[in-house]
mmCIF file of C-alpha atoms in Angstrom:
data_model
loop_
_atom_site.group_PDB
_atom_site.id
_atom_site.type_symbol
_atom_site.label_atom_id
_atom_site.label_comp_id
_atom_site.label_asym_id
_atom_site.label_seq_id
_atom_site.Cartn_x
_atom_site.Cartn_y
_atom_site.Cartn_z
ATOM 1 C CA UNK U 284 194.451 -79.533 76.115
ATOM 2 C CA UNK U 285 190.546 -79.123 76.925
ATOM 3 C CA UNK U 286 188.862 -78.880 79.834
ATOM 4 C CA UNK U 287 187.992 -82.209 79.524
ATOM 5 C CA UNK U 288 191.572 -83.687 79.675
ATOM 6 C CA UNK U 289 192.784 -81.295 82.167
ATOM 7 C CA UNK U 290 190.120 -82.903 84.653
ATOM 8 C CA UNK U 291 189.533 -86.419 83.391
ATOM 9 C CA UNK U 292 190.057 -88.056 86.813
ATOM 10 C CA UNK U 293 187.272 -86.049 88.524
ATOM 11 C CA UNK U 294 184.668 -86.749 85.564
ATOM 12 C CA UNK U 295 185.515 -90.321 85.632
ATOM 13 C CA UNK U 296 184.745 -90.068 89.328
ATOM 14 C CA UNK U 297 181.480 -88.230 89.147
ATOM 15 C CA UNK U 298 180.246 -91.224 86.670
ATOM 16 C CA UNK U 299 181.294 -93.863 88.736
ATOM 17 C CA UNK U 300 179.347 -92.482 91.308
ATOM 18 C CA UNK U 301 176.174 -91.298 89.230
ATOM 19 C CA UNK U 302 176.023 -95.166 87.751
ATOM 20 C CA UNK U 303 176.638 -96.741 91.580
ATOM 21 C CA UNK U 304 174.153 -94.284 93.007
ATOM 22 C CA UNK U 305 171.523 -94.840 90.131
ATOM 23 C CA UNK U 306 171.964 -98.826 89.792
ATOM 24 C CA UNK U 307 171.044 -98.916 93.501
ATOM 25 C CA UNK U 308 168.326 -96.318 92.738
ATOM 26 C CA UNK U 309 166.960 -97.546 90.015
ATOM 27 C CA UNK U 310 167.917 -101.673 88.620
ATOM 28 C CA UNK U 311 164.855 -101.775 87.048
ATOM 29 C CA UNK U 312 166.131 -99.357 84.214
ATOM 30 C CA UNK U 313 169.444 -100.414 83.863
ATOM 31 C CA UNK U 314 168.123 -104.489 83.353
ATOM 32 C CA UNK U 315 165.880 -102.695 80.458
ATOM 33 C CA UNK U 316 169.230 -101.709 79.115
ATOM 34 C CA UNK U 317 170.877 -105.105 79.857
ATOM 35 C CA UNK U 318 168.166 -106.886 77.676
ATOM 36 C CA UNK U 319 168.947 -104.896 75.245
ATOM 37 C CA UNK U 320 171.348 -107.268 73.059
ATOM 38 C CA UNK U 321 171.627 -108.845 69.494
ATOM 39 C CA UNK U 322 174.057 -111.990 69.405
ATOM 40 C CA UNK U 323 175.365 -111.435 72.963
ATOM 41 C CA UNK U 324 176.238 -107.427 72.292
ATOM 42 C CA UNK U 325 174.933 -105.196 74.352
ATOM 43 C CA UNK U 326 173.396 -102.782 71.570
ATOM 44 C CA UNK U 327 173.233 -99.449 73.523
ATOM 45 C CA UNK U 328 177.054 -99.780 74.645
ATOM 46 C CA UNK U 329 177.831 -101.036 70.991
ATOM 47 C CA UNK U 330 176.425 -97.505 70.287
ATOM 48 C CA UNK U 331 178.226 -95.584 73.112
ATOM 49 C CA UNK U 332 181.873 -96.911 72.628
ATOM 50 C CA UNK U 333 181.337 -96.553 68.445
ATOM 51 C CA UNK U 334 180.720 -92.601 69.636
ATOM 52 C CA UNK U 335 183.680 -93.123 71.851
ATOM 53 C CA UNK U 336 185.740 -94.611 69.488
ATOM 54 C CA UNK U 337 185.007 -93.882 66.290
ATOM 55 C CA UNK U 338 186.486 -89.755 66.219
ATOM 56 C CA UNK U 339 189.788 -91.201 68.090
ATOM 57 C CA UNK U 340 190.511 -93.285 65.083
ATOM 58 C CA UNK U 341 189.124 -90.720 62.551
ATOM 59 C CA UNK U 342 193.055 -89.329 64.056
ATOM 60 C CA UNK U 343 194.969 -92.217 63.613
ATOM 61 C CA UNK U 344 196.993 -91.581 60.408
ATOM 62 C CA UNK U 345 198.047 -94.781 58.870
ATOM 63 C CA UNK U 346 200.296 -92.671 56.436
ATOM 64 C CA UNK U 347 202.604 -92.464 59.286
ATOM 65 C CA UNK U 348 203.440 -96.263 59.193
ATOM 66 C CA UNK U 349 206.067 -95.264 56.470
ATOM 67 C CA UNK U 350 207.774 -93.364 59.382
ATOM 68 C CA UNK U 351 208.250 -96.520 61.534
ATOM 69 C CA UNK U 352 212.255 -96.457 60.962
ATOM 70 C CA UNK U 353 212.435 -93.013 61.788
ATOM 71 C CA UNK U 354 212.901 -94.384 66.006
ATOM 72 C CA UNK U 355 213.022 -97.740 65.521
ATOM 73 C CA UNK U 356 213.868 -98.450 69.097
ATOM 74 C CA UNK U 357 211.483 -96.778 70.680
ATOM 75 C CA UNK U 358 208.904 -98.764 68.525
ATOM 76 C CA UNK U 359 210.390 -102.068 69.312
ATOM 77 C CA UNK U 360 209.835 -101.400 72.629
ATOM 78 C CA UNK U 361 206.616 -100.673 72.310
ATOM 79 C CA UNK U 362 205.930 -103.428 70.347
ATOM 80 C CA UNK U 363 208.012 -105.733 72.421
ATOM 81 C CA UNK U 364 205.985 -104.495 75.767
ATOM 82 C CA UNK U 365 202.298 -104.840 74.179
ATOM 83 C CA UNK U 366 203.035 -108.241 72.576
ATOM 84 C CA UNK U 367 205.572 -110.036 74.365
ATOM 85 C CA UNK U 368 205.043 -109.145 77.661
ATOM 86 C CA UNK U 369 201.958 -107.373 78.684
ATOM 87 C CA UNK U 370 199.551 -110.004 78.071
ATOM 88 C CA UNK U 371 201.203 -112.801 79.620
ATOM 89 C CA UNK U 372 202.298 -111.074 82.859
ATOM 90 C CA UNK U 373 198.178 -110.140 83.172
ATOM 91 C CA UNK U 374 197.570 -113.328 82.451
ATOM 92 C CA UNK U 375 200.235 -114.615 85.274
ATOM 93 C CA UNK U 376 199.457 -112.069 87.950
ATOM 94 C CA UNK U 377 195.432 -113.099 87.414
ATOM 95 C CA UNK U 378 196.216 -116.664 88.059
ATOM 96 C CA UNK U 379 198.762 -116.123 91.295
ATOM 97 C CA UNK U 380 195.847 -114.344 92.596
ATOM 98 C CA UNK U 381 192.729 -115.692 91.634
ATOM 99 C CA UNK U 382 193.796 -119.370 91.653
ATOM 100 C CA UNK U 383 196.466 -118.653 94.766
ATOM 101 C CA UNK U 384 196.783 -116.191 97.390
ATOM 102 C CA UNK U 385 192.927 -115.228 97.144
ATOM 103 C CA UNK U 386 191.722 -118.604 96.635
ATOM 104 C CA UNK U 387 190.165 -118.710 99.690
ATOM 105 C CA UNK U 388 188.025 -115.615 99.245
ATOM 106 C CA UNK U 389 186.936 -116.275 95.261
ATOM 107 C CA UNK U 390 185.129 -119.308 94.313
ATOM 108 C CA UNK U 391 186.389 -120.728 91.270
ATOM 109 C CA UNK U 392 184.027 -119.869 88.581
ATOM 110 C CA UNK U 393 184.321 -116.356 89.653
ATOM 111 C CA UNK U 394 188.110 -115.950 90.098
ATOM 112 C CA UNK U 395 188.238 -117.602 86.508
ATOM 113 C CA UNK U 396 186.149 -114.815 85.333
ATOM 114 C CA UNK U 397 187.912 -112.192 87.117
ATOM 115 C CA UNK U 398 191.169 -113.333 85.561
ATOM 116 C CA UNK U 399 189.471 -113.255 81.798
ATOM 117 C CA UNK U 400 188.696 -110.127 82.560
ATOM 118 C CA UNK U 401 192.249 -108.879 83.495
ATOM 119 C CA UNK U 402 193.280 -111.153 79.772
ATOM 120 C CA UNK U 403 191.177 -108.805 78.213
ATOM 121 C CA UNK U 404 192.708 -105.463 79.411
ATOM 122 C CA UNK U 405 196.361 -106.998 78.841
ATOM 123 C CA UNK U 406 195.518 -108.178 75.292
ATOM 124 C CA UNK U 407 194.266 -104.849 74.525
ATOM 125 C CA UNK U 408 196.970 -102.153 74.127
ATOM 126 C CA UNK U 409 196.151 -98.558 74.354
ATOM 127 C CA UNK U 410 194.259 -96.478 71.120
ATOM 128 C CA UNK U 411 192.951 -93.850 72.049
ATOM 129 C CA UNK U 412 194.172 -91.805 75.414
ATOM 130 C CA UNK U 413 198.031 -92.670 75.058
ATOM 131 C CA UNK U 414 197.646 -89.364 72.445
ATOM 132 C CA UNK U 415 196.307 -87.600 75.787
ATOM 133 C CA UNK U 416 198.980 -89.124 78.131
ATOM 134 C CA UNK U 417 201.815 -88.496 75.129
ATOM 135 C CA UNK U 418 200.744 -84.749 75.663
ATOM 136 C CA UNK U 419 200.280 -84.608 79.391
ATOM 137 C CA UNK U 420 204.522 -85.941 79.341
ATOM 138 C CA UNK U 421 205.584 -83.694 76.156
ATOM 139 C CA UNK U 422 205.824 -86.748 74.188
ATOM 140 C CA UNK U 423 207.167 -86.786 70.223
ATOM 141 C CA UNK U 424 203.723 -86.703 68.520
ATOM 142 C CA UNK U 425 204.825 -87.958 65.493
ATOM 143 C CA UNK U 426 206.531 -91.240 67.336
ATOM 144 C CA UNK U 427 203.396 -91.858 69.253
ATOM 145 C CA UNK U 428 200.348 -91.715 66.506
ATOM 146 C CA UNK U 429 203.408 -94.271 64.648
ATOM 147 C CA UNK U 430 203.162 -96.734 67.599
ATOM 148 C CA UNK U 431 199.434 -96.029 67.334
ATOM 149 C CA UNK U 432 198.578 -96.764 64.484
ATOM 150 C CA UNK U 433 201.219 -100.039 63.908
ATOM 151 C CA UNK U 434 199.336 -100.875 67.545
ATOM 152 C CA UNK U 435 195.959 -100.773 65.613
ATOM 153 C CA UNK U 436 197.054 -102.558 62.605
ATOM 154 C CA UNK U 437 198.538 -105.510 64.736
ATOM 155 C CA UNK U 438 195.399 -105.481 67.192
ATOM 156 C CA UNK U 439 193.138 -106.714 64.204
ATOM 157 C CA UNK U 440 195.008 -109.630 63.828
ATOM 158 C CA UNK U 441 196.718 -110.798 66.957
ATOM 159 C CA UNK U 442 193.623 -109.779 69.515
ATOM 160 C CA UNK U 443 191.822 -112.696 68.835
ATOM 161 C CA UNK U 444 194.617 -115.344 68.684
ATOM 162 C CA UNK U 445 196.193 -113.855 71.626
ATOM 163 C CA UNK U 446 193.304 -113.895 74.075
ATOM 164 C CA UNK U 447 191.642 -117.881 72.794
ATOM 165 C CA UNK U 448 195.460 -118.761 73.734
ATOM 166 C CA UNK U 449 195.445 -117.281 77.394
ATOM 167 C CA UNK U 450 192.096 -117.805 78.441
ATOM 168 C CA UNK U 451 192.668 -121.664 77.211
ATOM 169 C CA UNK U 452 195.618 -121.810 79.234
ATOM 170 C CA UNK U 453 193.008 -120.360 82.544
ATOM 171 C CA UNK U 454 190.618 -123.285 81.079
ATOM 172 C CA UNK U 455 188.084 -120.604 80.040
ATOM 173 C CA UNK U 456 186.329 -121.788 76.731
ATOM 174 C CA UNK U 457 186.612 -119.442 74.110
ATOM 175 C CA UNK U 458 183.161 -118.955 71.998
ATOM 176 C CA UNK U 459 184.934 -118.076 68.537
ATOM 177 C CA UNK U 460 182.111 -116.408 66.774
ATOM 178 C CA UNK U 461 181.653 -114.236 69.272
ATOM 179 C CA UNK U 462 185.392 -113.521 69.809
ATOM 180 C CA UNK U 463 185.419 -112.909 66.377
ATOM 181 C CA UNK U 464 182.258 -110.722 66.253
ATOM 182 C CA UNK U 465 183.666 -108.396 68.766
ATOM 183 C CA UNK U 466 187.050 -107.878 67.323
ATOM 184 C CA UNK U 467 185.308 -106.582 63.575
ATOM 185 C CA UNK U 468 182.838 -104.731 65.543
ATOM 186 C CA UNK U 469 185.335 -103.089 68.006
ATOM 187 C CA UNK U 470 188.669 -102.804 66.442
ATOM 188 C CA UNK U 471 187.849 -103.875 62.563
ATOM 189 C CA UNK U 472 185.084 -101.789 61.648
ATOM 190 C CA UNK U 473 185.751 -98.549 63.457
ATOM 191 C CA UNK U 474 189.462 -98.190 62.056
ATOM 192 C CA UNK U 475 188.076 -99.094 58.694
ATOM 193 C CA UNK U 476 185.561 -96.125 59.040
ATOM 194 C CA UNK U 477 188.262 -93.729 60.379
ATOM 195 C CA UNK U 478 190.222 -94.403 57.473
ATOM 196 C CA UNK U 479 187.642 -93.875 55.097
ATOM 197 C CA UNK U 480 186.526 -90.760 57.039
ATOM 198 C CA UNK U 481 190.194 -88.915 57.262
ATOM 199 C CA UNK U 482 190.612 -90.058 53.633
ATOM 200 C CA UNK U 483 187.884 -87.768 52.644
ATOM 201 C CA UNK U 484 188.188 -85.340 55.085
ATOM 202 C CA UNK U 485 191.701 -84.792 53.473
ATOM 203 C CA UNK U 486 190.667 -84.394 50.500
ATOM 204 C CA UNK U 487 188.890 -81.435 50.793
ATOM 205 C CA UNK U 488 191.692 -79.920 52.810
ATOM 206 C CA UNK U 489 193.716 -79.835 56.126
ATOM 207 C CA UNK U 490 191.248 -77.303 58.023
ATOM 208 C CA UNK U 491 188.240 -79.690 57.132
ATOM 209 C CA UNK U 492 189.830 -82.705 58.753
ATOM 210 C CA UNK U 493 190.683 -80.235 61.635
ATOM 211 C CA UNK U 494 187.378 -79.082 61.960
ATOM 212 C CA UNK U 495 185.795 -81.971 61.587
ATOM 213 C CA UNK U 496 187.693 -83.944 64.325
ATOM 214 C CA UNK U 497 186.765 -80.460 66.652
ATOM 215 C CA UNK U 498 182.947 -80.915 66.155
ATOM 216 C CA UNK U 499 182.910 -84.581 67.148
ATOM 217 C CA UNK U 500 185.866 -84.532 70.072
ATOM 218 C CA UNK U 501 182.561 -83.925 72.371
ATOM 219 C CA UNK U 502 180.479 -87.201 71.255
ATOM 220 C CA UNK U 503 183.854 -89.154 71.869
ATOM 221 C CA UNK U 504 183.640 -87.660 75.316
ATOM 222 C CA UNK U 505 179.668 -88.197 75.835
ATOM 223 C CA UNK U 506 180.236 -92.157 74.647
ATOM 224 C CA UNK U 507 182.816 -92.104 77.580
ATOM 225 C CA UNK U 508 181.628 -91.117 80.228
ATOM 226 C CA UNK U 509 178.305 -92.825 78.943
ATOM 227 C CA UNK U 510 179.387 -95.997 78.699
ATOM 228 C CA UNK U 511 181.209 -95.665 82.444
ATOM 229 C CA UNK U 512 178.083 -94.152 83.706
ATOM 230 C CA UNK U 513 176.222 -97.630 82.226
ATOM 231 C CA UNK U 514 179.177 -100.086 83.098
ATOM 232 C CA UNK U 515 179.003 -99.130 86.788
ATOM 233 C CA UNK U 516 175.277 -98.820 87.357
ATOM 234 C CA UNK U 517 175.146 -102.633 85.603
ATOM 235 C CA UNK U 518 177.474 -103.896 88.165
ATOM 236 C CA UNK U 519 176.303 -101.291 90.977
ATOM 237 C CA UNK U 520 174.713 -103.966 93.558
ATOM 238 C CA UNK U 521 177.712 -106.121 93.274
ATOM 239 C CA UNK U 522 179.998 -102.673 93.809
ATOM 240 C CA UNK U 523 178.016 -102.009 96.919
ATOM 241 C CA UNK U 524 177.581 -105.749 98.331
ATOM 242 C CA UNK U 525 180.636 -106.746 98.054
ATOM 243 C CA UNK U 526 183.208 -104.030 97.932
ATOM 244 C CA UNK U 527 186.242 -105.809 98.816
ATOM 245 C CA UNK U 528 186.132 -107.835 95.480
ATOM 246 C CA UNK U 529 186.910 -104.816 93.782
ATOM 247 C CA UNK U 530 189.631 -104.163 95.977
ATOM 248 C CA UNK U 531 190.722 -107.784 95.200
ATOM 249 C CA UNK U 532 190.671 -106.973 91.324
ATOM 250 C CA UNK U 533 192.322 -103.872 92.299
ATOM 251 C CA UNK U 534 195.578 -104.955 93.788
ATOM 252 C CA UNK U 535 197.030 -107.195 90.444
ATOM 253 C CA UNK U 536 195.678 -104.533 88.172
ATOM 254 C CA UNK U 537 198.022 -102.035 90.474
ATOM 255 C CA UNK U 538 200.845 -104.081 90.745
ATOM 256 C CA UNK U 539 200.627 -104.737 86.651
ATOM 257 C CA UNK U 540 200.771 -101.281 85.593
ATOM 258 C CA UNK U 541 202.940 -99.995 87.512
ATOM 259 C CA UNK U 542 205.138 -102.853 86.936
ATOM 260 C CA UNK U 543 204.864 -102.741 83.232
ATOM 261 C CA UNK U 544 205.171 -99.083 83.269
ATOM 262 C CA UNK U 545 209.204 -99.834 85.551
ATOM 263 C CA UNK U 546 209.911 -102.280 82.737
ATOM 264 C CA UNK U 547 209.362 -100.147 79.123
ATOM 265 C CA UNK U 548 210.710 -96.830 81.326
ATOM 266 C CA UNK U 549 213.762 -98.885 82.379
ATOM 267 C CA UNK U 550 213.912 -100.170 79.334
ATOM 268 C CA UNK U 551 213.505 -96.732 77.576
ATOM 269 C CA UNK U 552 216.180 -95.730 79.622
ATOM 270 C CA UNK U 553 218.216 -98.555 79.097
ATOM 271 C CA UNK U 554 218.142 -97.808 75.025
ATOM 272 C CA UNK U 555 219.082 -93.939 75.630
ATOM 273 C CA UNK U 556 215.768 -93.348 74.075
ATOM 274 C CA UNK U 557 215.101 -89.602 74.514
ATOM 275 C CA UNK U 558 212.264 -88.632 76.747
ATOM 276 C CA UNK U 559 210.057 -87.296 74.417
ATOM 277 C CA UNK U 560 210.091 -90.967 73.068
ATOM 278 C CA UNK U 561 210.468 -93.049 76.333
ATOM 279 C CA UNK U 562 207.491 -91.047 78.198
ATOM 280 C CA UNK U 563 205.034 -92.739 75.452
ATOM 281 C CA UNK U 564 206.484 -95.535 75.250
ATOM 282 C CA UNK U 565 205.907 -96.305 78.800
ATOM 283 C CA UNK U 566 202.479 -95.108 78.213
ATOM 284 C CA UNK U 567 201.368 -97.161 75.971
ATOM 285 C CA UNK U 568 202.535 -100.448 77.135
ATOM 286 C CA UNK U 569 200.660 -99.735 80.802
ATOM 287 C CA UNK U 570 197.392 -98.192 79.566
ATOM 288 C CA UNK U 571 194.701 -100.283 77.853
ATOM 289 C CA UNK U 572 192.391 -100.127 75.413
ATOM 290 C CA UNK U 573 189.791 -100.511 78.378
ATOM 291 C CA UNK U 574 186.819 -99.914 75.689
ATOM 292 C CA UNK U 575 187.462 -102.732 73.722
ATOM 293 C CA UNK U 576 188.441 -105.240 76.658
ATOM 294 C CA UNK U 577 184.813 -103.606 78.368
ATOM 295 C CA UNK U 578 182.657 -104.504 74.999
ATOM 296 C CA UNK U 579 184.344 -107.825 74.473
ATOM 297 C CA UNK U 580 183.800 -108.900 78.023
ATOM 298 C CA UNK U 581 180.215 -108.021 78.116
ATOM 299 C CA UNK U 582 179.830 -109.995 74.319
ATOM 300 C CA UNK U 583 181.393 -113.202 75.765
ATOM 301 C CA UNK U 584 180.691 -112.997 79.110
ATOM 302 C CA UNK U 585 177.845 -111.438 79.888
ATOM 303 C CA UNK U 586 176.607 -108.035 81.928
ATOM 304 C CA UNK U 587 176.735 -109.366 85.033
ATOM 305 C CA UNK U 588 179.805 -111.276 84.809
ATOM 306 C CA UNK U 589 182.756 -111.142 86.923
ATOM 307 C CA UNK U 590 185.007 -110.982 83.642
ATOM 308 C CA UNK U 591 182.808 -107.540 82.964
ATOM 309 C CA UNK U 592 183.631 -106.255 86.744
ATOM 310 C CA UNK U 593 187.184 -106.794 86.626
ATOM 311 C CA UNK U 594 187.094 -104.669 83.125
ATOM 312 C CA UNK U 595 185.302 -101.979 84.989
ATOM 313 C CA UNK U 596 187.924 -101.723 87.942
ATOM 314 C CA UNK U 597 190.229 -101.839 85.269
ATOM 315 C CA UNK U 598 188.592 -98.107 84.249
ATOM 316 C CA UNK U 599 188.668 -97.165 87.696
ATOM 317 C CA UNK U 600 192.133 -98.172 88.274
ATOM 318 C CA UNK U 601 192.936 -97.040 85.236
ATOM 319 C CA UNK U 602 192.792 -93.227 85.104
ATOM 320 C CA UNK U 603 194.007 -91.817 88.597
ATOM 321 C CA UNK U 604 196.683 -94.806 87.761
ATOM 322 C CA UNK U 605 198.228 -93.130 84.502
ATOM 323 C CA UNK U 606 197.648 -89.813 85.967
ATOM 324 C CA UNK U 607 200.473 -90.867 88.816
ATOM 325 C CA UNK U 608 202.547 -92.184 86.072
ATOM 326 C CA UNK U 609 202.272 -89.115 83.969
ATOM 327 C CA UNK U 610 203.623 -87.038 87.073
ATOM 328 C CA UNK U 611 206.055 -89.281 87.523
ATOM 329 C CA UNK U 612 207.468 -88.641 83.891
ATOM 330 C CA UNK U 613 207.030 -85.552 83.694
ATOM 331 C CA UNK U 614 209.737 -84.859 87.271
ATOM 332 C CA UNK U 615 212.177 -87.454 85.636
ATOM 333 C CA UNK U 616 213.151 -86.082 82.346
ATOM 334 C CA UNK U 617 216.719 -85.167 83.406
ATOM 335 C CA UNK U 618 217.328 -88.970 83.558
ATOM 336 C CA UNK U 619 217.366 -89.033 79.882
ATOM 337 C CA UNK U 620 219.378 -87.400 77.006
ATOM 338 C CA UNK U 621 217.992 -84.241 75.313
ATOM 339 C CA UNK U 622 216.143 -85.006 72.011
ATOM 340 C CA UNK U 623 217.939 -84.433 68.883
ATOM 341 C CA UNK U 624 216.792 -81.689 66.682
#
């Protein structure tokens, strides 16, 4: 594990930081940015989260899938969790909320945005960090770039469905092109050219793929904290005029993953997974795919939007979140049987 894993929470914090400190400092720059845009995509944070996500799927080895029977309950939970459940309890917990017990603080165009928003990061299951999480909790490597890459696969078709269904039931019109447009940009396209990439990689040999994924590890990390830096000095004004609606964003996001995290564990637990297999499954259910739901937001939404805020608290929540759960994990492996050599 780099340096850059071993401290992820405090670099996520200096960025937050740097982009409220230099949105206050200097708008002007970042509405340059915001202007920058070709059919409602922001192109410079197109560019950042392709450099962010682009060498995490250069890893994801589709191969694998033939594995999927190998722990077949651990990836029905997974599956279960991310499908069945996830996005609808987001969905719920936004409405309660938004449309209930903070009525009275939210007008209603907003608190319909904020709960988009919160669609977007349910709809969107993990890619990328759950591989960083799996190793923080010891977690079966093999099981979790499976429930990766079956994630992935699924993700290009049921994204798009899934979210025009939930933010129809909020009475949020969906613009399908631009749905659309984001999903082949973000999800499509990028797993397309990993595959293609660790094809050829392969084929000139193990190392090459190994070095290869070494050299651009850094980028991934530049588009990240990039893109954070960017995402919070858009919405820095709001951030600093009106910091108790992030802490109204903040509380269902909390009360989501943590809940979602009780259920798969439970349910990992339930199943006498092992808990090389239940720590990632747990993982991967409450973390999201927080690029994706971030670009998507922004496409249909807008910069400014409150659907784009409540993706960015969902990064702030986000890592200091799974960080807890990770600890949690790691002191509660005697509640589950050995793995089986």
């Amino acid at each position: 594990m780099g340096m850059f894993e071993r401290y992820l929470s405090v670099w996520v914090a200096v960025c937050i930081g740097a982009g409220v400190l230099l949105g206050n400092l200097v708008p002007s720059a970042f509405e340059v940015v915001a202007n920058l845009e070709f059919a409602h995509v922001n192109l410079v944070v197109a560019v950042l989260i392709w450099v962010m996500i682009f060498p995490m799927m250069v890893q994801v080895d589709f191969s694998a899938i033939k594995d999927v029977g190998k722990k077949p309950k651990g990836l029905a939970l997974t599956l279960a969790i991310n499908w069945l459940v996830k996005p609808f309890t987001m969905a719920a917990l936004g409405w309660l909320f938004f449309k209930g017990i903070f009525a009275d603080w939210v007008d209603p165009q907003s608190a319909s945005e904020y709960i988009a928003g919160m669609i977007l990061l349910g709809v969107a299951p993990c890619t990328a960090m759950v591989f960083v999480w799996s190793q923080l909790t010891k977690g079966d490597a093999n099981y979790t770039l499976v429930q990766v890459s079956v994630n992935d696969l699924i993700m290009v078709f049921a994204f798009a469905p899934i979210t025009a269904f939930l933010l129809g039931v909020t009475d949020i019109q969906v613009p399908w092109e631009t749905l659309i447009l984001s999903v082949a940009l973000y999800v499509v396209l990028p797993l397309v050219a990993g595959a293609w990439a660790r094809k050829h990689l392969l084929a000139k040999g193990e190392e090459k793929l190994q070095s290869f994924l070494t050299a651009v590890k850094p980028w991934s990390i530049v588009g990240l904290l990039g893109t954070i830096v960017l995402l919070f000095g858009f919405q820095a004004q709001t951030i600093v005029s009106q910091p108790q609606t992030i802490l109204l964003i903040a509380i269902p996001l909390l009360i989501q993953t943590y809940g979602i995290f009780a259920i798969a564990y439970g349910a990992a637990k339930w199943l006498e997974l092992p808990h090389n297999v239940a720590a990632p499954a747990g993982m991967i259910g409450t973390s999201n795919f927080f690029e994706l739901a971030v670009a998507v937001a922004i496409s249909l939404f807008g910069l400014h939007s409150g659907a784009a805020l409540a993706t960015v608290v969902g990064v702030l929540v986000e890592v200091p979140v799974m960080l807890s759960l990770v600890w949690f994990a790691n002191r509660t492996t005697h509640w589950f049987e050995p793995a089986k050599v």
